Amino acid sequence: MDTRLEEKFKKEPLAIEARRLIKACVHCGYCNASCPTYQLLGDELDGPRGRIYLLKSFLEGRLSAEKVKMHLDRCLLCQGCETACPSNVEYGKLAILGKEIIEQSLKRSFLERLLFNFLLHGIADREKFYFFLRIFNLLRPFLPGALRRKLPPLSKEKVRLEQWARKGRVSQRRLILFKGCVEPVLYPSVLRAARNLFGRLDIDLVDIPKEGCCGALAYHLPNRKKAVAQAKKNIDLWIKPLQNGVEGIVVCSSACCQMIKEYGSLLKDDKEYGQKALKIASRTFDPVEILEKVDRRLFLLAPDRGAVAYHSPCTSQHGLKGQGRVEAFLKALNIKLAPIADSQMCCGSAGLYSLVQKDISQKILELKMKNLLGGNPAVILTANVGCRLQLEQLSPVPVLHWLEYVERLMQEDCCP
């Protein structure tokens, strides 16, 4: 679809790039079958094809910003439509661009701006997040039921915000372990499990003090300026270790992994950081990218355990294009996977979506949970901190990161 830009957009870089991305869409509609909001609401305008048409109409001056904003805000940015699209439309990038263009054309309400600023600065900063989480947990008895369900408890494991050095000799292979802002506060056991599993391969996971948020929260709000600043801060911290023998960066949470892998695209026009960003992106790894290449006998587990349901995050299967990789690794370790209907569908978390689109998010979660429990699993596994928080709201069985589960089983096999 070609877009005839309105005069005011003809020299606007974001609009020009959006026009290029829109042009790839042939309006076939295959994307709607993979879109959670279209499946739930049944509205063409709440599917990828409809949102593309809305944005095209706005850029041509035929539609108000308010109309486009409502339907773009309902988009989960799950990118399931990209996997289904026969024309390879980069819908995720287009939706972010659309949000940025709308933000420049329409001022949000005071309450929306207040909420977004609190989420951006209260969650993306690890120490502030820990502080606010402590306060809200103290106030838990007085909070509304819906908010109590969404509020995660503090981890019982001691939170350690900086060095987690592994004692003993230094291994020949080293990777930076990206900790992020939420996972070390809520689920430090995931990072510990990663250290233990990679330690079996004689790979040291190195800590970089003062690294910050990957930038995903800011990028999706959208706040490109903040996301770029966060990316540059991390690049400055990582580039020297990578030049001095560290192989790359391993990222346990799939949403963060996708964001860091996109640093090259985010900073492609930056003369100072462009090449550094590309290097960082090319040397960022999801844990399965490392573990699937090693001798499985190092991890082989005893058979005949209960079935598990693996929820593959949208960022894993659509963003990182890693559909089926974790499942294949788990099967190779003798872990039985329960069948899941519509396994490609989102759980409704989508970063901050579950907070700003509560009703839609909850309905999508209910459908997802029904499908996950259909095979009577003893545990639900996932690979993203946001998905885990979302699933724990309704799950009657434990929800774990798959690294945690593998490590626990290995400990049981080694020390019955």
XYZ file of C-alpha atoms in Angstrom:
416
model
C 0.000 0.000 0.000
C 1.430 3.343 -0.997
C 0.883 6.325 1.294
C 0.531 9.898 0.039
C 1.960 11.810 2.968
C 0.196 14.968 4.090
C 2.304 18.073 3.477
C 3.391 18.427 7.111
C 4.763 14.850 7.103
C 6.678 14.958 3.805
C 9.981 15.898 5.450
C 9.395 14.107 8.743
C 11.862 11.136 9.083
C 9.502 9.027 11.208
C 6.657 9.456 8.704
C 8.942 8.696 5.742
C 10.121 5.489 7.410
C 6.528 4.552 8.299
C 5.530 5.047 4.672
C 8.303 2.659 3.595
C 7.129 -0.017 6.028
C 3.440 0.400 5.109
C 4.276 -0.128 1.442
C 5.183 -3.782 2.103
C 1.616 -4.572 3.255
C -0.586 -6.133 0.553
C -3.693 -5.979 2.792
C -4.255 -9.769 2.634
C -5.401 -10.135 6.255
C -3.482 -13.313 7.123
C -2.164 -11.404 10.146
C -5.566 -11.182 11.842
C -5.653 -14.893 12.644
C -2.545 -14.492 14.801
C -3.581 -11.253 16.530
C -4.855 -11.695 20.119
C -6.819 -8.429 20.175
C -8.544 -9.130 16.860
C -9.433 -12.646 18.013
C -10.776 -11.283 21.288
C -12.571 -8.123 20.103
C -13.493 -9.119 16.543
C -12.864 -5.572 15.305
C -10.909 -5.128 12.071
C -9.411 -1.942 13.491
C -7.955 -3.939 16.396
C -5.997 -6.192 14.065
C -2.668 -5.464 12.336
C -4.204 -4.788 8.933
C -6.703 -2.340 10.396
C -4.058 -0.530 12.432
C -1.854 -0.173 9.361
C -4.795 1.309 7.461
C -5.524 3.708 10.333
C -1.939 4.925 10.411
C -1.868 5.299 6.632
C -5.054 7.383 6.758
C -3.628 9.580 9.513
C -0.405 10.223 7.587
C -2.531 11.180 4.574
C -4.509 13.662 6.696
C -7.793 11.736 6.491
C -8.120 10.640 10.133
C -7.719 12.148 13.614
C -4.880 11.225 15.959
C -7.387 10.251 18.687
C -8.838 7.430 16.596
C -5.434 5.972 15.732
C -4.171 6.304 19.303
C -6.986 4.196 20.767
C -6.348 1.229 18.490
C -2.544 1.480 18.555
C -2.651 1.562 22.353
C -4.576 -1.721 22.288
C -1.804 -3.406 20.292
C 0.284 -5.816 22.390
C 3.312 -5.448 20.078
C 3.559 -9.246 20.254
C 4.672 -9.451 16.591
C 2.687 -12.639 16.032
C 1.439 -11.005 12.850
C 5.025 -10.796 11.555
C 5.445 -14.555 11.836
C 2.185 -15.058 9.912
C 2.752 -12.347 7.284
C 3.608 -13.650 3.765
C 4.913 -10.199 2.757
C 7.365 -9.843 5.661
C 5.844 -6.591 6.904
C 7.888 -5.286 9.841
C 4.782 -4.509 11.833
C 6.548 -4.179 15.202
C 8.770 -1.364 13.951
C 5.814 0.243 12.199
C 3.641 0.188 15.321
C 6.397 1.819 17.396
C 6.870 4.492 14.724
C 3.110 5.030 14.664
C 3.044 5.499 18.429
C 5.874 8.029 18.226
C 4.166 10.009 15.468
C 0.883 10.055 17.399
C 2.682 11.150 20.582
C 4.029 14.162 18.693
C 0.562 15.037 17.410
C -1.562 14.430 20.497
C -0.905 15.318 24.116
C -1.931 12.585 26.532
C -3.994 13.346 29.627
C -2.270 14.381 32.844
C -3.073 11.032 34.501
C -1.676 9.064 31.547
C 1.528 11.101 31.572
C 1.810 10.697 35.348
C 1.370 6.916 35.089
C 3.831 6.555 32.205
C 6.477 8.612 33.985
C 6.057 6.610 37.181
C 6.331 3.314 35.301
C 9.323 4.466 33.291
C 11.287 5.875 36.210
C 9.966 3.599 38.956
C 10.508 0.267 37.174
C 13.398 0.877 34.794
C 15.665 1.880 37.690
C 16.459 -1.288 39.656
C 17.022 0.346 43.037
C 13.918 2.532 42.752
C 11.894 -0.496 41.682
C 13.034 -2.397 44.768
C 12.153 0.588 46.979
C 8.662 1.033 45.498
C 8.011 -2.705 45.623
C 8.804 -2.766 49.330
C 6.442 0.157 49.964
C 3.569 -1.352 47.968
C 4.006 -4.732 49.645
C 3.720 -3.065 53.034
C 0.481 -1.476 51.809
C -0.801 -4.706 50.218
C -3.683 -5.271 52.727
C -5.112 -1.854 51.848
C -4.862 -2.119 48.053
C -7.781 -3.012 45.720
C -8.056 -6.704 44.846
C -7.140 -6.228 41.179
C -3.952 -4.378 42.129
C -3.050 -6.956 44.796
C -3.214 -9.714 42.168
C -0.795 -7.835 39.935
C 1.604 -6.846 42.702
C 4.470 -9.356 42.924
C 5.878 -10.207 46.352
C 9.490 -9.489 47.188
C 11.810 -12.398 46.531
C 12.711 -14.436 49.614
C 16.202 -14.768 48.196
C 18.511 -11.961 49.241
C 18.669 -9.297 46.538
C 22.205 -8.539 45.416
C 22.371 -5.644 43.049
C 25.990 -5.715 41.941
C 28.766 -8.339 42.062
C 27.871 -12.034 42.028
C 31.386 -13.370 41.500
C 31.912 -17.117 41.129
C 34.765 -18.331 43.303
C 37.570 -20.445 41.932
C 39.728 -20.287 38.862
C 38.844 -18.025 35.982
C 37.451 -19.908 32.995
C 38.787 -19.473 29.497
C 35.308 -18.560 28.248
C 33.521 -15.532 29.651
C 30.153 -13.928 28.909
C 28.537 -10.863 30.441
C 25.361 -11.726 32.347
C 22.820 -8.960 31.769
C 20.727 -8.655 34.912
C 18.192 -6.012 33.916
C 16.024 -3.970 36.265
C 13.200 -6.338 37.298
C 14.621 -9.878 37.323
C 17.321 -9.408 40.012
C 14.688 -7.933 42.338
C 11.840 -10.398 41.727
C 13.601 -13.572 40.575
C 17.316 -13.550 41.454
C 17.114 -17.355 41.363
C 17.003 -17.147 37.547
C 20.395 -15.444 37.466
C 21.785 -17.946 39.956
C 20.520 -20.835 37.827
C 22.170 -19.339 34.745
C 25.487 -19.101 36.585
C 25.291 -22.704 37.736
C 24.342 -24.101 34.320
C 26.961 -22.127 32.426
C 29.482 -23.030 35.115
C 29.006 -26.679 34.138
C 30.288 -25.682 30.704
C 33.269 -23.896 32.285
C 31.847 -20.535 31.180
C 32.048 -17.656 33.626
C 29.181 -15.176 33.593
C 30.689 -11.762 34.304
C 28.879 -8.944 36.123
C 29.119 -5.367 34.893
C 28.367 -2.954 37.751
C 25.973 -0.063 37.104
C 24.449 -1.469 33.917
C 20.865 -0.276 33.560
C 17.576 -1.042 31.878
C 17.870 -2.432 28.352
C 15.579 0.363 27.098
C 12.564 -1.765 26.153
C 10.132 -0.068 28.531
C 11.006 3.389 27.247
C 11.057 2.273 23.602
C 7.553 0.805 23.783
C 5.919 3.676 25.692
C 7.210 5.255 23.317
C 10.122 7.372 24.517
C 12.888 6.888 21.955
C 15.122 9.535 23.517
C 15.144 7.715 26.861
C 15.607 4.314 25.212
C 18.587 5.598 23.212
C 20.178 7.067 26.354
C 19.765 3.751 28.198
C 21.210 1.808 25.277
C 24.236 4.113 25.042
C 24.926 3.778 28.762
C 25.005 -0.009 28.471
C 27.124 0.074 25.328
C 29.703 2.249 27.093
C 29.893 -0.321 29.901
C 30.029 -3.420 27.671
C 32.184 -2.443 24.732
C 35.542 -2.546 26.559
C 35.049 -6.062 28.054
C 34.041 -7.300 24.589
C 37.249 -5.842 23.199
C 39.235 -7.578 25.948
C 38.227 -11.188 25.452
C 34.636 -11.466 26.727
C 32.681 -13.409 24.076
C 29.331 -11.719 24.360
C 26.297 -11.001 26.508
C 23.814 -13.595 27.719
C 20.311 -12.321 28.555
C 17.894 -14.536 30.480
C 14.740 -12.465 29.897
C 13.681 -12.720 26.256
C 12.199 -9.204 26.062
C 15.503 -7.672 27.163
C 17.376 -9.958 24.787
C 15.290 -8.803 21.834
C 15.792 -5.154 22.756
C 19.568 -5.446 23.043
C 19.723 -7.334 19.746
C 17.944 -4.320 18.222
C 20.520 -1.782 19.415
C 22.082 -1.823 15.946
C 18.800 -0.772 14.370
C 18.009 1.749 17.108
C 21.363 3.524 16.699
C 21.998 2.903 13.011
C 22.255 6.630 12.207
C 24.457 7.507 15.181
C 27.998 8.204 13.984
C 29.588 7.584 17.394
C 27.567 4.567 18.524
C 26.333 2.934 15.312
C 29.183 0.424 14.868
C 29.446 -0.254 18.600
C 25.722 -0.969 18.726
C 25.993 -3.415 15.833
C 28.806 -5.240 17.616
C 26.789 -5.462 20.832
C 23.710 -6.684 18.953
C 25.640 -9.389 17.084
C 27.165 -10.709 20.307
C 24.020 -10.819 22.433
C 22.627 -14.300 23.105
C 19.543 -15.927 24.510
C 20.744 -18.739 26.841
C 19.398 -21.425 24.511
C 21.660 -20.163 21.723
C 24.643 -21.222 23.838
C 23.234 -24.305 25.556
C 21.783 -25.963 22.454
C 25.283 -26.182 20.926
C 26.929 -28.117 23.773
C 27.081 -31.832 24.497
C 23.618 -32.629 25.898
C 25.097 -35.381 28.046
C 26.309 -32.643 30.388
C 22.658 -31.883 31.185
C 20.836 -35.154 30.500
C 18.172 -35.769 33.114
C 16.401 -38.861 34.359
C 13.251 -39.655 32.321
C 9.691 -40.288 33.498
C 9.041 -36.971 35.175
C 5.716 -35.131 35.075
C 4.834 -33.075 32.023
C 5.520 -29.350 31.890
C 3.844 -26.643 29.811
C 6.290 -24.311 28.115
C 4.885 -20.863 27.359
C 7.094 -19.433 24.645
C 7.100 -15.629 25.041
C 6.213 -13.568 21.999
C 9.648 -11.981 22.219
C 11.200 -15.447 21.891
C 9.158 -16.913 19.074
C 8.310 -13.789 17.071
C 10.857 -11.161 18.110
C 13.940 -13.397 18.300
C 12.594 -15.838 15.676
C 13.405 -18.673 18.077
C 10.176 -20.640 17.832
C 10.656 -24.202 19.094
C 14.300 -23.869 20.168
C 13.787 -24.023 23.934
C 11.195 -26.771 23.504
C 13.671 -28.837 21.462
C 16.359 -28.344 24.107
C 14.015 -29.409 26.921
C 12.909 -32.511 25.001
C 16.535 -33.475 24.415
C 17.001 -33.467 28.206
C 14.149 -36.013 28.667
C 11.694 -33.354 29.841
C 8.143 -34.157 28.746
C 6.210 -31.228 27.282
C 2.437 -31.033 27.610
C 0.501 -30.077 24.452
C -0.710 -26.467 24.281
C -3.496 -25.223 22.003
C -2.730 -21.955 20.172
C 0.770 -21.960 21.660
C 1.773 -19.022 19.444
C -0.666 -16.664 21.174
C 0.379 -13.949 23.654
C -0.313 -14.199 27.397
C -1.398 -10.549 27.568
C 1.549 -9.236 29.553
C 3.395 -7.277 26.851
C 5.553 -5.226 29.189
C 3.405 -2.484 30.692
C 0.319 -3.461 28.673
C -1.166 -5.419 31.583
C -1.168 -2.203 33.619
C -2.504 0.229 31.011
C -4.941 -2.123 29.215
C -6.056 -4.165 32.215
C -9.363 -5.578 30.936
C -8.053 -6.777 27.559
C -4.901 -8.140 29.165
C -6.869 -10.123 31.727
C -9.155 -11.694 29.121
C -6.189 -12.728 26.988
C -4.545 -14.192 30.102
C -7.630 -16.244 30.924
C -7.626 -17.780 27.438
C -3.909 -18.446 27.640
C -4.110 -20.076 31.040
C -6.914 -22.375 29.880
C -4.723 -23.563 27.017
C -1.624 -23.951 29.181
C -3.479 -26.091 31.727
C -5.137 -28.241 29.075
C -2.392 -30.870 29.246
C -2.432 -31.038 33.079
C 1.159 -29.857 33.592
C 2.854 -30.014 36.982
C 4.626 -26.732 36.265
C 4.550 -23.935 33.683
C 7.843 -22.729 32.225
C 8.608 -19.531 30.372
C 11.588 -17.349 29.388
C 10.479 -13.807 30.132
C 10.044 -11.996 33.431
C 6.918 -10.137 32.264
C 5.203 -13.331 31.112
C 6.035 -15.000 34.410
C 4.467 -12.177 36.398
C 1.373 -12.342 34.216
C 0.941 -16.120 34.387
C 1.464 -16.261 38.160
C -1.730 -14.249 38.656
C -3.953 -17.191 37.670
C -1.748 -20.282 37.638
C -2.613 -23.052 40.138
C 0.813 -24.616 39.492
C 4.308 -23.115 39.895
C 5.596 -20.841 37.126
C 9.370 -20.894 36.587
C 11.987 -19.753 34.132
C 13.105 -22.821 32.172
C 16.699 -22.303 33.358
C 15.525 -22.585 36.975
C 13.628 -25.774 36.231
C 16.553 -27.458 34.484
C 18.903 -26.500 37.302
C 16.515 -27.839 39.968
C 16.149 -31.162 38.183
C 19.899 -31.457 37.812
C 20.344 -30.846 41.531
C 17.770 -33.556 42.274
C 19.530 -36.012 39.971
C 22.945 -35.232 41.464
C 21.848 -35.033 45.104
C 18.732 -37.186 45.631
